[in-house]
Amino acid sequence: MATAEILVVVGDITELEVDAIVNAANSALRGGGGVDGAIHRAAGPELARAGARLAPCATGDAKATPAFDLDPPIRHVIHTVGPVWDGGDAGEPELLASCYRRSLEVADSLGARTVAFPAISTGIYGYPPALAAEVAVRTIRSTATDVARVLLVAFDDRTAALLRTASASDG
Ligand code: ADP
């Protein structure tokens, strides 16, 4: 195993050409707002039914479903539950790192070679985007995986700039 190449892209995660997309889900895996809502709308109602069968998903863990009506080549949705930001001393960095690590482990178990991640926890869950970008890059760089390429997907230009800064650093 090696480590994945990281690319930062701007756009809608449901429209990317990857084997698997990661969903910033909630523990019930039935859909919600933000990127979760966008993925459920694109995948269709089967996704919530499949999620409900796998629920609950603990914070920091990840579980996979098929991609249902999402366009090929997307074949899998990896649902991970990010931490809700509570000041930073409640284990949030470790839990967020666990989301990235566990999602890559699940991607390996599925044989996925290209995986797209949203900026987990940085929307409704309130994690400061600059800190989250550092955790994302650091964790992906330190996780051995057969995933060849990780796309870090920003939905806005500010998040894109933060992800680019984090991925341009050596640390
Ligand atoms: P969380 O509940 O984990 O904070 P959110 O969905 O509220 O998750 O936000 C996570 C990130 O996903 C935010 O940066 C948000 O702008 C982004 N986002 C929302 N919709 C999409 C989408 N369709 N594709 C990619 N990223 C998205």
Short mmCIF file of C-alpha atoms and ligand atoms in Angstrom, two decimals:
data_model
loop_
_atom_site.label_atom_id
_atom_site.label_comp_id
_atom_site.label_asym_id
_atom_site.label_seq_id
_atom_site.Cartn_x
_atom_site.Cartn_y
_atom_site.Cartn_z
CA MET A 1 0.00 0.00 0.00
CA ALA A 2 1.02 3.58 -0.64
CA THR A 3 -0.59 6.93 0.04
CA ALA A 4 -3.08 8.67 -2.23
CA GLU A 5 -2.36 11.65 -4.44
CA ILE A 6 -4.47 14.65 -3.35
CA LEU A 7 -6.24 16.96 -5.79
CA VAL A 8 -8.37 19.95 -4.79
CA VAL A 9 -11.41 20.57 -6.99
CA VAL A 10 -14.33 22.99 -6.85
CA GLY A 11 -17.79 21.74 -7.64
CA ASP A 12 -20.70 19.48 -6.82
CA ILE A 13 -19.48 16.16 -5.42
CA THR A 14 -22.37 14.29 -7.08
CA GLU A 15 -21.04 15.16 -10.54
CA LEU A 16 -17.47 13.90 -10.27
CA GLU A 17 -15.84 11.03 -12.16
CA VAL A 18 -14.74 8.88 -9.23
CA ASP A 19 -15.41 5.35 -7.97
CA ALA A 20 -16.75 6.48 -4.59
CA ILE A 21 -17.95 9.68 -2.97
CA VAL A 22 -17.91 10.34 0.76
CA ASN A 23 -21.03 11.75 2.39
CA ALA A 24 -20.93 14.02 5.45
CA ALA A 25 -23.81 12.10 6.98
CA ASN A 26 -25.56 12.08 10.34
CA SER A 27 -25.68 8.97 12.50
CA ALA A 28 -29.13 7.94 11.26
CA LEU A 29 -27.88 7.75 7.63
CA ARG A 30 -31.29 8.85 6.34
CA GLY A 31 -30.25 12.09 4.69
CA GLY A 32 -30.24 15.68 5.87
CA GLY A 33 -29.11 19.10 4.72
CA GLY A 34 -26.01 20.35 2.93
CA VAL A 35 -23.95 17.85 0.98
CA ASP A 36 -25.94 15.00 2.54
CA GLY A 37 -29.14 16.37 1.00
CA ALA A 38 -27.48 16.85 -2.38
CA ILE A 39 -26.20 13.27 -2.41
CA HIS A 40 -29.58 11.85 -1.38
CA ARG A 41 -31.40 13.87 -4.05
CA ALA A 42 -29.01 12.64 -6.74
CA ALA A 43 -28.95 9.01 -5.55
CA GLY A 44 -32.71 8.69 -5.09
CA PRO A 45 -34.86 7.25 -2.28
CA GLU A 46 -33.09 3.88 -2.19
CA LEU A 47 -30.12 5.57 -0.55
CA ALA A 48 -32.06 6.47 2.60
CA ARG A 49 -33.49 2.96 2.81
CA ALA A 50 -30.02 1.42 2.49
CA GLY A 51 -28.65 3.89 5.03
CA ALA A 52 -31.37 3.13 7.54
CA ARG A 53 -30.48 -0.56 7.37
CA LEU A 54 -26.84 0.24 8.30
CA ALA A 55 -27.58 2.86 10.96
CA PRO A 56 -26.52 4.01 13.42
CA CYS A 57 -23.07 5.15 12.35
CA ALA A 58 -20.91 6.47 15.18
CA THR A 59 -19.08 9.79 14.93
CA GLY A 60 -15.72 9.11 13.27
CA ASP A 61 -16.88 5.86 11.67
CA ALA A 62 -17.83 5.18 8.02
CA LYS A 63 -20.22 2.76 6.28
CA ALA A 64 -20.84 2.18 2.57
CA THR A 65 -23.94 1.86 0.44
CA PRO A 66 -24.37 1.52 -3.32
CA ALA A 67 -24.63 4.77 -5.27
CA PHE A 68 -28.06 3.90 -6.75
CA ASP A 69 -29.08 6.66 -9.21
CA LEU A 70 -25.81 8.60 -9.10
CA ASP A 71 -24.15 8.70 -12.50
CA PRO A 72 -21.36 6.26 -13.33
CA PRO A 73 -18.54 5.86 -12.64
CA ILE A 74 -19.69 6.58 -9.07
CA ARG A 75 -20.54 3.15 -7.63
CA HIS A 76 -20.34 3.66 -3.88
CA VAL A 77 -21.34 6.22 -1.27
CA ILE A 78 -19.22 6.09 1.89
CA HIS A 79 -21.18 7.69 4.72
CA THR A 80 -19.09 9.13 7.53
CA VAL A 81 -20.27 11.11 10.55
CA GLY A 82 -18.12 14.11 11.38
CA PRO A 83 -17.87 15.71 14.80
CA VAL A 84 -19.97 18.73 15.72
CA TRP A 85 -17.52 21.54 16.61
CA ASP A 86 -17.65 22.31 20.35
CA GLY A 87 -14.59 24.51 20.84
CA GLY A 88 -11.96 21.97 19.80
CA ASP A 89 -11.19 20.33 23.14
CA ALA A 90 -13.82 17.62 22.89
CA GLY A 91 -11.84 15.29 20.64
CA GLU A 92 -12.98 16.96 17.42
CA PRO A 93 -9.60 16.75 15.60
CA GLU A 94 -9.19 13.04 16.37
CA LEU A 95 -12.78 12.30 15.35
CA LEU A 96 -12.44 14.24 12.10
CA ALA A 97 -9.17 12.43 11.32
CA SER A 98 -10.97 9.17 12.00
CA CYS A 99 -13.60 10.08 9.38
CA TYR A 100 -10.93 10.38 6.69
CA ARG A 101 -9.01 7.28 7.82
CA ARG A 102 -12.09 5.06 8.16
CA SER A 103 -13.47 6.26 4.81
CA LEU A 104 -10.21 5.26 3.12
CA GLU A 105 -10.33 1.86 4.84
CA VAL A 106 -13.88 1.34 3.59
CA ALA A 107 -12.82 2.49 0.11
CA ASP A 108 -10.05 -0.12 0.19
CA SER A 109 -12.53 -2.82 1.18
CA LEU A 110 -14.64 -1.85 -1.86
CA GLY A 111 -11.69 -1.76 -4.25
CA ALA A 112 -12.26 1.94 -5.01
CA ARG A 113 -9.25 3.66 -6.57
CA THR A 114 -10.59 7.22 -6.78
CA VAL A 115 -12.51 8.80 -3.90
CA ALA A 116 -13.99 12.29 -3.45
CA PHE A 117 -14.43 13.87 -0.01
CA PRO A 118 -16.48 16.96 0.87
CA ALA A 119 -15.19 19.31 3.58
CA ILE A 120 -16.62 17.13 6.37
CA SER A 121 -18.05 18.97 9.42
CA THR A 122 -17.34 22.46 8.04
CA GLY A 123 -20.95 23.34 7.20
CA ILE A 124 -23.83 22.75 9.59
CA TYR A 125 -21.45 21.04 12.09
CA GLY A 126 -19.41 24.25 12.48
CA TYR A 127 -15.81 22.96 12.30
CA PRO A 128 -13.47 25.87 11.38
CA PRO A 129 -12.67 25.23 7.69
CA ALA A 130 -8.93 26.06 7.91
CA LEU A 131 -8.42 23.63 10.78
CA ALA A 132 -10.51 20.99 9.05
CA ALA A 133 -8.48 21.34 5.84
CA GLU A 134 -5.26 20.68 7.78
CA VAL A 135 -6.74 17.57 9.40
CA ALA A 136 -7.97 16.29 6.02
CA VAL A 137 -4.62 16.68 4.28
CA ARG A 138 -2.53 15.41 7.20
CA THR A 139 -4.70 12.32 7.66
CA ILE A 140 -4.83 11.37 3.99
CA ARG A 141 -1.05 11.77 3.75
CA SER A 142 -0.48 9.50 6.72
CA THR A 143 -2.93 6.73 5.81
CA ALA A 144 -1.66 3.74 3.83
CA THR A 145 -4.21 2.88 1.15
CA ASP A 146 -4.66 1.40 -2.30
CA VAL A 147 -6.76 4.44 -3.24
CA ALA A 148 -4.64 6.16 -5.87
CA ARG A 149 -6.31 9.54 -5.96
CA VAL A 150 -8.33 11.55 -3.45
CA LEU A 151 -10.30 14.56 -4.61
CA LEU A 152 -10.91 17.13 -1.88
CA VAL A 153 -14.06 18.87 -3.04
CA ALA A 154 -14.78 22.48 -2.17
CA PHE A 155 -18.23 23.89 -2.79
CA ASP A 156 -17.04 27.48 -2.42
CA ASP A 157 -13.89 29.40 -3.32
CA ARG A 158 -12.87 30.08 0.28
CA THR A 159 -12.83 26.39 1.13
CA ALA A 160 -10.93 25.71 -2.09
CA ALA A 161 -8.25 28.23 -1.11
CA LEU A 162 -7.92 26.69 2.36
CA LEU A 163 -7.63 23.18 0.95
CA ARG A 164 -5.01 24.34 -1.56
CA THR A 165 -2.99 26.00 1.18
CA ALA A 166 -3.14 22.88 3.35
CA SER A 167 -2.21 20.55 0.49
CA ALA A 168 0.66 22.78 -0.62
CA SER A 169 2.37 22.55 2.78
CA ASP A 170 4.78 19.79 3.71
CA GLY A 171 3.45 19.35 7.22
P1 ADP B 1 -21.57 18.95 8.01
O1 ADP B 1 -22.92 18.66 8.60
O2 ADP B 1 -20.61 17.78 8.14
O3 ADP B 1 -21.00 20.24 8.50
P2 ADP B 1 -22.44 20.16 5.46
O4 ADP B 1 -23.09 19.41 4.36
O5 ADP B 1 -23.27 21.14 6.21
O6 ADP B 1 -21.81 19.03 6.44
O7 ADP B 1 -21.16 20.90 4.90
C1 ADP B 1 -19.96 20.26 4.56
C2 ADP B 1 -19.34 20.95 3.36
O8 ADP B 1 -19.98 20.46 2.16
C3 ADP B 1 -19.50 22.47 3.31
O9 ADP B 1 -18.26 23.04 2.88
C4 ADP B 1 -20.57 22.67 2.23
O10 ADP B 1 -20.43 23.92 1.56
C5 ADP B 1 -20.23 21.53 1.29
N1 ADP B 1 -21.24 21.14 0.30
C6 ADP B 1 -22.59 21.36 0.31
N2 ADP B 1 -23.15 20.83 -0.79
C7 ADP B 1 -22.15 20.25 -1.52
C8 ADP B 1 -22.08 19.54 -2.75
N3 ADP B 1 -23.17 19.30 -3.49
N4 ADP B 1 -20.87 19.10 -3.19
C9 ADP B 1 -19.75 19.32 -2.46
N5 ADP B 1 -19.74 19.97 -1.28
C10 ADP B 1 -20.93 20.44 -0.82
#
